[in-house]
Amino acid sequence: MRIGQLAQLVGVETQTIRFYEQQGLLPPPDRQDNGYRVYTKKHGEGLAFIRRCRILGLSLAEIHELQSYQDDPHQPCTAVNTLLDDHISHVRSQITALQALEKQLVSLRASCNDDREVEACGVLAGISEGNMHQQ
Amino acid sequence: MRIGQLAQLVGVETQTIRFYEQQGLLPPPDRQDNGYRVYTKKHGEGLAFIRRCRILGLSLAEIHELQSYQDDPHQPCTAVNTLLDDHISHVRSQITALQALEKQLVSLRASCNDDREVEACGVLAGISEGNMHQQ
DNA sequence: TTAAAACTATAAAGCTACTATAATGTCAAT
DNA sequence: ATTGACATTATAGTAGCTTTATAGTTTTAA
Ligand SMILES: [Zn+2]
Ligand SMILES: [Zn+2]
Ligand SMILES: [Zn+2]
Ligand SMILES: [Zn+2]
């Protein structure tokens, strides 16, 4: 199959496929005489794997790491599990940070009602005065 | 004061200050004969304002917008409050998305105990099989 | 006095994960 | 013969800086 078909199959843009190839996440496919890329079912599976990893928020580097484990299937899977654990704790700390941020923003917002002049805006004053908690 | 002192005062790198100037967030300061930038207290306040906005997660574009409001202090502050409301809802949807992601990752992680071979890793299998919920 | 250390300047590239654009080439159908 | 859909490469743009390179200036110490 050609690049357009693969793209449609997996739900990606063709440029994204070339990008993954360039980044070393997808093996370079064979080429037709005219230079067109020819993909196999394997490529489809590899691409789908990448996409599902991306949906899970894994970085391309992490995906690359996972692929290296897949290439060596008789090692213990500890590293895989650890990678996921690390990623989970990363996501959790993001959540925590965002929740703290939300709290700060909400209290800032509460310091102003509408129908003031910018000069007297509680929000702008709150930012300018800088009585913000660190982190 | 020169750029290094300002940087230390606010807790930023000098390059960041030049970057903000280039982006139009800090007014270009006067220069000494040797070309060195000379900053005033006003610049310090402006820079501190930018930094506090950044800590609140506001984008440079949003900061630019806030600055434009500050330059016109007798308008109603509705736009400021609305900007913050939008930002809060943006943060909230990020939190929601990350929480859903965390759930997915945790259940994926639960599908593997340690001490398996990569071949039999529940995590890799879970990603490959692709029984993932959309979004 | 002079040499090194510290500071400043500009310009350009790197980071992430694509997305978009441009200029060109190939192929099937009208 | 020409349109249209598809392919190719190369390059630039996105956000918010950080890093690097190269060069000039000021301060400090020997
Ligand atoms: Zn991660
Ligand atoms: Zn207000
Ligand atoms: Zn925002
Ligand atoms: Zn496992």
Coordinates of C-alpha atoms (C1' of nucleotides) and ligand atoms in Angstrom, one line a residue:
Chain A
M1 CA 0.0 0.0 0.0
R2 CA 1.1 3.6 -0.6
I3 CA 1.4 6.4 1.9
G4 CA -2.0 7.9 1.4
Q5 CA -3.8 4.6 2.0
L6 CA -1.7 3.9 5.1
A7 CA -2.5 7.4 6.4
Q8 CA -6.2 6.9 5.9
L9 CA -6.1 3.5 7.5
V10 CA -4.5 4.7 10.7
G11 CA -5.9 8.2 10.7
V12 CA -2.8 10.3 10.3
E13 CA -1.5 12.8 7.8
T14 CA 1.0 11.6 5.3
Q15 CA 3.5 14.1 6.5
T16 CA 3.3 12.6 9.9
I17 CA 4.2 9.2 8.5
R18 CA 7.3 10.7 6.8
F19 CA 8.1 12.5 10.0
Y20 CA 8.1 9.3 12.0
E21 CA 10.3 7.6 9.4
Q22 CA 12.7 10.5 9.6
Q23 CA 12.7 10.3 13.4
G24 CA 13.5 6.6 13.3
L25 CA 10.2 5.5 14.7
L26 CA 9.0 3.8 11.5
P27 CA 11.4 1.7 9.4
P28 CA 12.0 3.1 5.9
P29 CA 9.8 1.2 3.5
D30 CA 10.7 -0.1 0.1
R31 CA 10.3 2.2 -2.8
Q32 CA 8.6 1.7 -6.2
D33 CA 10.5 2.6 -9.4
N34 CA 9.0 6.1 -9.2
G35 CA 10.2 6.6 -5.7
Y36 CA 6.8 6.1 -4.0
R37 CA 6.9 4.4 -0.6
V38 CA 5.4 0.9 -0.4
Y39 CA 4.1 -0.1 3.0
T40 CA 3.3 -3.5 4.5
K41 CA 0.9 -4.7 7.2
K42 CA 3.8 -4.5 9.6
H43 CA 4.2 -0.9 9.0
G44 CA 0.5 -0.4 9.7
E45 CA 0.9 -2.1 13.0
G46 CA 3.9 -0.1 13.9
L47 CA 2.2 3.1 13.0
A48 CA -0.9 2.2 15.0
F49 CA 1.3 1.4 18.0
I50 CA 3.0 4.8 17.8
R51 CA -0.4 6.5 17.6
R52 CA -1.8 4.7 20.6
C53 CA 1.3 5.6 22.5
R54 CA 0.9 9.3 21.6
I55 CA -2.8 9.2 22.7
L56 CA -1.4 7.9 26.0
G57 CA 0.8 11.0 26.1
L58 CA 4.1 9.2 25.7
S59 CA 6.8 11.2 24.0
L60 CA 8.5 10.1 20.9
A61 CA 11.6 9.3 23.0
E62 CA 9.6 7.1 25.2
I63 CA 8.0 5.3 22.3
H64 CA 11.5 4.7 20.8
E65 CA 12.5 3.2 24.1
L66 CA 9.4 0.9 24.1
Q67 CA 10.3 -0.2 20.5
S68 CA 13.8 -1.1 21.6
Y69 CA 12.3 -3.4 24.2
Q70 CA 10.0 -5.0 21.7
D71 CA 13.1 -5.8 19.6
D72 CA 14.5 -7.8 22.4
P73 CA 11.5 -9.9 23.6
H74 CA 13.1 -12.2 26.0
Q75 CA 14.3 -9.6 28.5
P76 CA 12.3 -9.1 31.6
C77 CA 9.6 -6.4 31.1
T78 CA 10.6 -4.4 34.2
A79 CA 11.8 -1.5 32.1
V80 CA 8.5 -1.3 30.3
N81 CA 6.6 -1.2 33.5
T82 CA 9.0 1.3 35.0
L83 CA 8.6 3.6 32.0
L84 CA 4.9 3.5 32.4
D85 CA 5.2 4.2 36.2
D86 CA 7.3 7.2 35.5
H87 CA 4.9 8.4 32.9
I88 CA 2.0 8.0 35.3
S89 CA 3.8 10.0 38.0
H90 CA 4.6 12.6 35.5
V91 CA 1.0 12.9 34.5
R92 CA 0.0 13.0 38.2
S93 CA 2.4 15.8 39.0
Q94 CA 1.0 17.7 36.0
I95 CA -2.5 17.3 37.4
T96 CA -1.4 18.5 40.8
A97 CA 0.3 21.5 39.4
L98 CA -2.7 22.4 37.3
Q99 CA -5.1 22.0 40.2
A100 CA -3.0 24.4 42.3
L101 CA -3.0 26.8 39.4
E102 CA -6.7 26.6 39.1
K103 CA -7.2 27.5 42.7
Q104 CA -4.9 30.5 42.3
L105 CA -6.7 31.6 39.2
V106 CA -10.2 31.2 40.8
S107 CA -9.2 33.3 43.8
L108 CA -7.7 35.9 41.6
R109 CA -10.9 36.0 39.5
A110 CA -12.9 36.4 42.7
S111 CA -11.1 39.6 43.5
C112 CA -13.0 41.4 40.7
N113 CA -16.6 41.8 39.7
D114 CA -17.5 43.1 36.3
D115 CA -18.3 46.8 35.6
R116 CA -15.1 48.2 37.0
E117 CA -12.6 50.3 35.1
V118 CA -9.4 48.6 34.1
E119 CA -7.7 51.0 36.5
A120 CA -9.5 49.4 39.4
C121 CA -9.7 45.8 38.0
G122 CA -9.1 43.4 40.9
V123 CA -7.5 40.8 38.5
L124 CA -4.9 43.1 37.2
A125 CA -4.2 44.5 40.6
G126 CA -3.9 41.0 42.0
I127 CA -1.3 40.1 39.4
S128 CA 0.6 43.4 39.7
E129 CA 0.8 43.3 43.5
G130 CA 2.3 39.9 43.2
N131 CA 1.1 38.4 46.5
M132 CA 1.2 35.1 44.8
H133 CA 2.2 31.8 46.4
Q134 CA 5.3 30.2 45.0
Q135 CA 4.8 27.2 42.8
Chain B
M1 CA 20.5 49.3 35.8
R2 CA 21.9 46.9 33.3
I3 CA 20.4 43.7 32.0
G4 CA 22.2 41.4 34.4
Q5 CA 21.1 43.3 37.5
L6 CA 17.5 43.3 36.2
A7 CA 17.7 39.6 35.5
Q8 CA 18.9 38.9 39.0
L9 CA 16.3 41.2 40.5
V10 CA 13.4 39.4 38.9
G11 CA 14.9 36.0 38.7
V12 CA 15.1 35.5 34.9
E13 CA 17.9 34.9 32.5
T14 CA 19.2 37.8 30.5
Q15 CA 18.3 36.1 27.3
T16 CA 14.7 35.9 28.4
I17 CA 14.7 39.7 28.9
R18 CA 16.0 40.2 25.4
F19 CA 13.5 37.7 24.1
Y20 CA 10.6 39.6 25.7
E21 CA 11.8 42.8 24.2
Q22 CA 12.0 41.2 20.8
Q23 CA 8.5 39.8 21.3
G24 CA 7.2 43.3 22.1
L25 CA 6.3 42.5 25.7
L26 CA 9.0 44.8 27.2
P27 CA 9.6 48.3 25.8
P28 CA 13.1 48.7 24.3
P29 CA 15.2 50.4 26.9
D30 CA 17.7 53.2 26.3
R31 CA 21.2 52.3 25.4
Q32 CA 24.5 53.4 26.8
D33 CA 27.2 54.6 24.4
N34 CA 28.6 51.1 24.3
G35 CA 25.2 49.7 23.3
Y36 CA 24.4 48.2 26.7
R37 CA 20.7 48.3 27.7
V38 CA 19.8 50.6 30.6
Y39 CA 16.6 49.7 32.5
T40 CA 14.4 51.7 34.8
K41 CA 12.2 50.7 37.7
K42 CA 9.3 50.7 35.2
H43 CA 11.0 47.9 33.3
G44 CA 11.4 46.0 36.5
E45 CA 7.7 46.2 37.2
G46 CA 6.8 45.3 33.7
L47 CA 9.0 42.3 33.7
A48 CA 7.7 41.1 37.1
F49 CA 4.2 41.4 35.7
I50 CA 5.1 39.2 32.8
R51 CA 6.7 36.6 35.0
R52 CA 3.7 36.4 37.3
C53 CA 1.4 36.1 34.4
R54 CA 3.6 33.2 33.1
I55 CA 3.5 31.5 36.5
L56 CA -0.3 31.7 36.1
G57 CA 0.0 29.9 32.8
L58 CA -0.9 32.8 30.6
S59 CA 0.5 32.7 27.1
L60 CA 2.6 35.6 25.8
A61 CA -0.3 36.5 23.6
E62 CA -2.6 36.7 26.5
I63 CA -0.1 38.8 28.4
H64 CA 0.2 41.1 25.4
E65 CA -3.6 41.5 25.5
L66 CA -3.5 42.3 29.2
Q67 CA -0.9 44.9 28.6
S68 CA -3.0 46.6 25.9
Y69 CA -5.8 46.9 28.5
Q70 CA -3.4 48.4 31.0
D71 CA -2.6 51.0 28.4
D72 CA -6.2 52.1 28.3
P73 CA -7.1 52.3 32.0
H74 CA -10.5 53.9 31.7
Q75 CA -12.2 51.1 29.7
P76 CA -14.4 48.7 31.6
C77 CA -12.4 45.7 32.8
T78 CA -14.8 43.1 31.4
A79 CA -12.3 42.0 28.8
V80 CA -9.7 41.3 31.5
N81 CA -12.1 39.2 33.5
T82 CA -13.3 37.3 30.5
L83 CA -9.7 36.6 29.5
L84 CA -9.2 35.1 32.9
D85 CA -12.4 33.1 32.8
D86 CA -11.4 31.7 29.5
H87 CA -8.0 30.8 30.8
I88 CA -9.5 29.1 33.9
S89 CA -11.8 27.0 31.7
H90 CA -8.8 26.1 29.6
V91 CA -6.9 24.9 32.7
R92 CA -10.0 23.0 33.8
S93 CA -10.3 21.1 30.5
Q94 CA -6.6 20.3 30.7
I95 CA -7.1 18.8 34.2
T96 CA -10.1 16.8 33.0
A97 CA -8.1 15.4 30.1
L98 CA -5.2 14.5 32.2
Q99 CA -7.4 12.8 34.8
A100 CA -8.9 10.6 32.1
L101 CA -5.5 9.8 30.8
E102 CA -4.3 8.9 34.3
K103 CA -7.2 6.5 34.6
Q104 CA -6.3 4.8 31.3
L105 CA -2.6 4.6 32.2
V106 CA -3.3 3.1 35.6
S107 CA -5.6 0.4 34.2
L108 CA -3.0 -0.4 31.6
R109 CA -0.3 -0.6 34.2
A110 CA -2.5 -3.0 36.2
S111 CA -2.4 -5.4 33.3
C112 CA 1.2 -6.4 34.1
N113 CA 3.0 -7.5 37.1
D114 CA 6.8 -7.4 37.1
D115 CA 9.0 -10.4 36.2
R116 CA 7.4 -11.2 32.9
E117 CA 9.3 -11.3 29.6
V118 CA 8.8 -8.4 27.3
E119 CA 7.0 -10.8 25.0
A120 CA 4.3 -11.3 27.6
C121 CA 4.3 -7.8 29.0
G122 CA 0.7 -6.8 29.7
V123 CA 1.5 -3.1 29.1
L124 CA 2.9 -3.6 25.7
A125 CA 0.1 -6.0 24.8
G126 CA -2.4 -3.5 26.0
I127 CA -1.0 -0.8 23.8
S128 CA -0.7 -3.1 20.8
E129 CA -4.1 -4.6 21.0
G130 CA -5.5 -1.1 21.0
N131 CA -8.7 -1.6 23.0
M132 CA -8.4 2.0 24.1
H133 CA -11.3 4.4 24.5
Q134 CA -11.2 7.4 22.2
Q135 CA -10.2 10.7 23.7
Chain C
dT1 C1' 49.9 47.5 33.1
dT2 C1' 48.2 43.8 31.5
dA3 C1' 45.8 39.6 31.5
dA4 C1' 42.0 37.1 32.9
dA5 C1' 37.2 37.0 34.4
dA6 C1' 32.7 38.7 34.0
dC7 C1' 29.5 41.0 31.4
dT8 C1' 27.3 42.6 27.2
dA9 C1' 25.9 42.4 22.2
dT10 C1' 23.8 40.0 18.0
dA11 C1' 22.5 36.2 15.3
dA12 C1' 21.3 31.6 14.7
dA13 C1' 20.1 26.9 16.0
dG14 C1' 17.8 23.7 19.2
dC15 C1' 13.9 21.9 21.8
dT16 C1' 8.7 18.9 20.8
dA17 C1' 5.6 17.0 17.6
dC18 C1' 4.0 17.9 14.3
dT19 C1' 1.6 21.1 10.4
dA20 C1' 1.8 23.9 6.4
dT21 C1' 3.8 25.6 2.3
dA22 C1' 6.4 25.4 -2.1
dA23 C1' 8.1 23.5 -6.1
dT24 C1' 8.2 19.4 -8.6
dG25 C1' 7.2 14.7 -10.4
dT26 C1' 4.0 10.7 -11.4
dC27 C1' -0.1 8.5 -12.9
dA28 C1' -5.0 7.8 -14.4
dA29 C1' -8.8 9.6 -16.7
dT30 C1' -11.1 12.8 -19.8
Chain D
dA1 C1' -3.4 17.4 -23.9
dT2 C1' -4.8 18.6 -19.7
dT3 C1' -7.0 18.2 -15.5
dG4 C1' -7.0 16.0 -10.9
dA5 C1' -5.3 13.2 -7.4
dC6 C1' -1.4 11.5 -5.5
dA7 C1' 3.6 11.3 -4.6
dT8 C1' 8.4 13.4 -3.8
dT9 C1' 11.8 16.7 -1.2
dA10 C1' 13.0 20.7 1.2
dT11 C1' 11.9 24.4 4.1
dA12 C1' 9.5 27.2 7.6
dG13 C1' 6.2 27.8 11.2
dT14 C1' 4.2 26.9 15.9
dA15 C1' 5.5 28.3 21.8
dG16 C1' 8.7 29.9 24.9
dC17 C1' 12.3 30.0 25.8
dT18 C1' 17.5 27.9 26.1
dT19 C1' 21.9 27.1 24.0
dT20 C1' 25.6 28.1 21.2
dA21 C1' 28.8 30.9 18.5
dT22 C1' 31.2 34.9 17.9
dA23 C1' 32.6 39.3 19.3
dG24 C1' 33.2 43.5 21.9
dT25 C1' 33.4 45.9 26.8
dT26 C1' 34.1 46.5 31.6
dT27 C1' 35.9 45.1 35.9
dT28 C1' 39.1 42.9 38.8
dA29 C1' 43.5 41.0 40.1
dA30 C1' 48.3 40.0 39.7
Ligands
ZN1 ZN 6.2 10.5 29.8
ZN2 ZN -11.7 43.3 36.5
ZN3 ZN -4.8 30.8 28.5
ZN4 ZN 5.2 -5.7 31.8

